[in-house]
Coordinates of N, CA and C in Angstrom, one line a residue:
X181 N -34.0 -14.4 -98.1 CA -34.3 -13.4 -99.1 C -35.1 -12.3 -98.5
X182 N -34.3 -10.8 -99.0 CA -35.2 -9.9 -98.7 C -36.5 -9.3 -99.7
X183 N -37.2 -8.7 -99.1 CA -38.3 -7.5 -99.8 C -38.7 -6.5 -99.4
X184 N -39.5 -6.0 -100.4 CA -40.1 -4.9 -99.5 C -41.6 -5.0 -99.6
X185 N -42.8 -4.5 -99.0 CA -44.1 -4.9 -98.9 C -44.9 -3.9 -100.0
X186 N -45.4 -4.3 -101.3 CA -46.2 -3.4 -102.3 C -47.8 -3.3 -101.6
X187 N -48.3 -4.1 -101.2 CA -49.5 -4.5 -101.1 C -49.5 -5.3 -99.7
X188 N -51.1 -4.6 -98.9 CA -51.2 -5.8 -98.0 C -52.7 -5.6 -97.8
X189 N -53.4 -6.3 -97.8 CA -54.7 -6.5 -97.2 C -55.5 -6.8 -96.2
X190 N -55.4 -6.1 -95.3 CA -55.8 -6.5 -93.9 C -57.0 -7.2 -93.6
X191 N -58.2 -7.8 -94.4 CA -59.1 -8.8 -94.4 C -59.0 -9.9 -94.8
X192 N -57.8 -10.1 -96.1 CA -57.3 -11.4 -96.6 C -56.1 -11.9 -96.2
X193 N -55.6 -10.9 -95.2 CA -54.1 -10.7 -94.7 C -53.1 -11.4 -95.5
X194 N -53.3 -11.2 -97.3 CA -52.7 -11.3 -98.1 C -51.8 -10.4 -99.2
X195 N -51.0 -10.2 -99.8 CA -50.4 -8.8 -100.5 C -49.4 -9.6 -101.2
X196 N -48.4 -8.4 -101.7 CA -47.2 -8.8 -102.3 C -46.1 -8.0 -102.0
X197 N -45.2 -8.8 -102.2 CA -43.4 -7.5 -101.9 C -43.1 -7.4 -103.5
X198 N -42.0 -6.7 -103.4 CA -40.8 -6.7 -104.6 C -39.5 -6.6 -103.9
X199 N -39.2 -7.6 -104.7 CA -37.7 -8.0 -104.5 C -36.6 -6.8 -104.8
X200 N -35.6 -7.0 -104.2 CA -34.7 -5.9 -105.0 C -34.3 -5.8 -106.0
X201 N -34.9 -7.1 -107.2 CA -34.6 -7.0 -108.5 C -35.6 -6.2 -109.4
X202 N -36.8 -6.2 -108.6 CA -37.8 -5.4 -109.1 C -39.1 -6.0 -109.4
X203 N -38.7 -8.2 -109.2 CA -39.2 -8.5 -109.3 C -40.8 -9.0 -108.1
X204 N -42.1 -8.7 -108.4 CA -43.0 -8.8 -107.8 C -43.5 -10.3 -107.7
X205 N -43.9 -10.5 -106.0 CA -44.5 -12.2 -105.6 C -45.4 -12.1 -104.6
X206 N -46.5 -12.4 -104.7 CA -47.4 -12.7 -103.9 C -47.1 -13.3 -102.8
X207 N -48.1 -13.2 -101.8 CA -47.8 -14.0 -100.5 C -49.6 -13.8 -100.4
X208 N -49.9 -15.2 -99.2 CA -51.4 -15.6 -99.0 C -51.2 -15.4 -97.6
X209 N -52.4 -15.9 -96.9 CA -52.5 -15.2 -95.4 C -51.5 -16.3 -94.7
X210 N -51.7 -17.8 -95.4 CA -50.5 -19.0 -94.7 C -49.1 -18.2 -94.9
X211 N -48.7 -17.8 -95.4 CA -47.2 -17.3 -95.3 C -47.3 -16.0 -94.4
X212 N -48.3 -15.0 -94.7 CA -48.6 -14.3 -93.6 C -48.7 -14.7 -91.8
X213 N -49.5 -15.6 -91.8 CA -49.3 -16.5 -90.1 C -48.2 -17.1 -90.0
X214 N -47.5 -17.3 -91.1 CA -45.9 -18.4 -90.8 C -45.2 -17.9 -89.9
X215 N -45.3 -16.5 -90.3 CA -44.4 -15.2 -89.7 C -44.6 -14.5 -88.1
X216 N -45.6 -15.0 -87.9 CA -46.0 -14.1 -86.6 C -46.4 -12.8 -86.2
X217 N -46.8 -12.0 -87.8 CA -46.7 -11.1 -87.5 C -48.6 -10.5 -87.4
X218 N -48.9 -9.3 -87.0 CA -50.2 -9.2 -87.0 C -50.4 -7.6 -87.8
X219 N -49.6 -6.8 -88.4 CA -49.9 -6.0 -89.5 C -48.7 -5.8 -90.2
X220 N -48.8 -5.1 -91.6 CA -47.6 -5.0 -92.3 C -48.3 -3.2 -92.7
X221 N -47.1 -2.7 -93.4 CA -47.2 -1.3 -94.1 C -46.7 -1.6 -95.8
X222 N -47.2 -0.6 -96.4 CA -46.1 0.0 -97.8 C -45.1 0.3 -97.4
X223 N -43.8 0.0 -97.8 CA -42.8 -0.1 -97.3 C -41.6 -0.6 -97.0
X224 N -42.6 -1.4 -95.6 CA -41.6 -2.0 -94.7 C -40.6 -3.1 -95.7
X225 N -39.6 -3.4 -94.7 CA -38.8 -4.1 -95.7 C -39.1 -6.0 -94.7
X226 N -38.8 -6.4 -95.3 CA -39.6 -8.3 -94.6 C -38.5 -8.9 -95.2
X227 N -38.0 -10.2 -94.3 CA -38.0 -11.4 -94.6 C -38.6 -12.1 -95.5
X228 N -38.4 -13.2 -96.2 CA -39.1 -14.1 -97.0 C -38.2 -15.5 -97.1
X229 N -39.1 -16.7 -96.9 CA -39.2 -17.6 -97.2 C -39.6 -18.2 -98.3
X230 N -38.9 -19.1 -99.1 CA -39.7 -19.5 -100.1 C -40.0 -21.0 -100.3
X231 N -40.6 -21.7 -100.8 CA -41.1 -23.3 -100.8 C -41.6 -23.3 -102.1
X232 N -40.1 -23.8 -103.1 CA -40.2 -23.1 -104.3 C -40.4 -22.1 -105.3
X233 N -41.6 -21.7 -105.8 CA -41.7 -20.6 -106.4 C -42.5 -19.9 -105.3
X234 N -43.4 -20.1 -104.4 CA -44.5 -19.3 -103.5 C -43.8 -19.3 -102.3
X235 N -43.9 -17.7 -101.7 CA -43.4 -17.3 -100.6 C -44.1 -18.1 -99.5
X236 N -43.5 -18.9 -98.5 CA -44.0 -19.9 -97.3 C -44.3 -19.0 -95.9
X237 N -43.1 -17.6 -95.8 CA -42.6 -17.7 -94.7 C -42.6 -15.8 -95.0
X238 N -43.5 -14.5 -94.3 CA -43.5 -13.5 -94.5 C -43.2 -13.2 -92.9
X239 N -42.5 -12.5 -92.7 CA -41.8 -11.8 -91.4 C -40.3 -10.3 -91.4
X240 N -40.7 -9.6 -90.6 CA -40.0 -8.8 -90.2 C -38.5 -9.1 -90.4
X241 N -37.3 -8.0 -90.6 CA -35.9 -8.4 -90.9 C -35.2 -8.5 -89.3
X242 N -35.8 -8.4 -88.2 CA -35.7 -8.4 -86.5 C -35.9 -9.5 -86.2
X243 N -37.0 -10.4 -87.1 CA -37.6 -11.7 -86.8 C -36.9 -12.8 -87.1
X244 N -35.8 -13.8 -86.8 CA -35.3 -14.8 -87.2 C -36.2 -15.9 -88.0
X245 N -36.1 -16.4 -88.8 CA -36.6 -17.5 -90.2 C -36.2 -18.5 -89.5
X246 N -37.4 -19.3 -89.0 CA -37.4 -20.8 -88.6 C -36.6 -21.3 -89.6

């Protein structure tokens, strides 16, 4: 699943995407570390994992999903 990044917080290194439906989902700093990554932008477009309804897994679209 793709997104794009609405929000990111570089002290809680938590935020949200929107999906291409328009719909909005949180991600916590654990889905943030899943990923490997060390900053995000407004924008960018990410990867996502999900582990039912909460995103597991936030990473770049270059970055292959364990």
């Amino acid at each position: 699943m793709q997104g794009t990044v609405k929000e990111y917080d570089t002290e809680t290194r938590s935020g949200s995407v929107l999906l291409d439906d328009g719909t909005e989902l949180p991600f916590d700093a654990d889905a943030f570390a899943a990923g490997g990554l060390r900053f995000l932008r407004f924008g960018q477009r990410v990867n996502l994992a999900m582990d039912g309804d909460r995103i597991s897994v936030v990473t770049l679209s270059t970055f292959p999903l364990g």
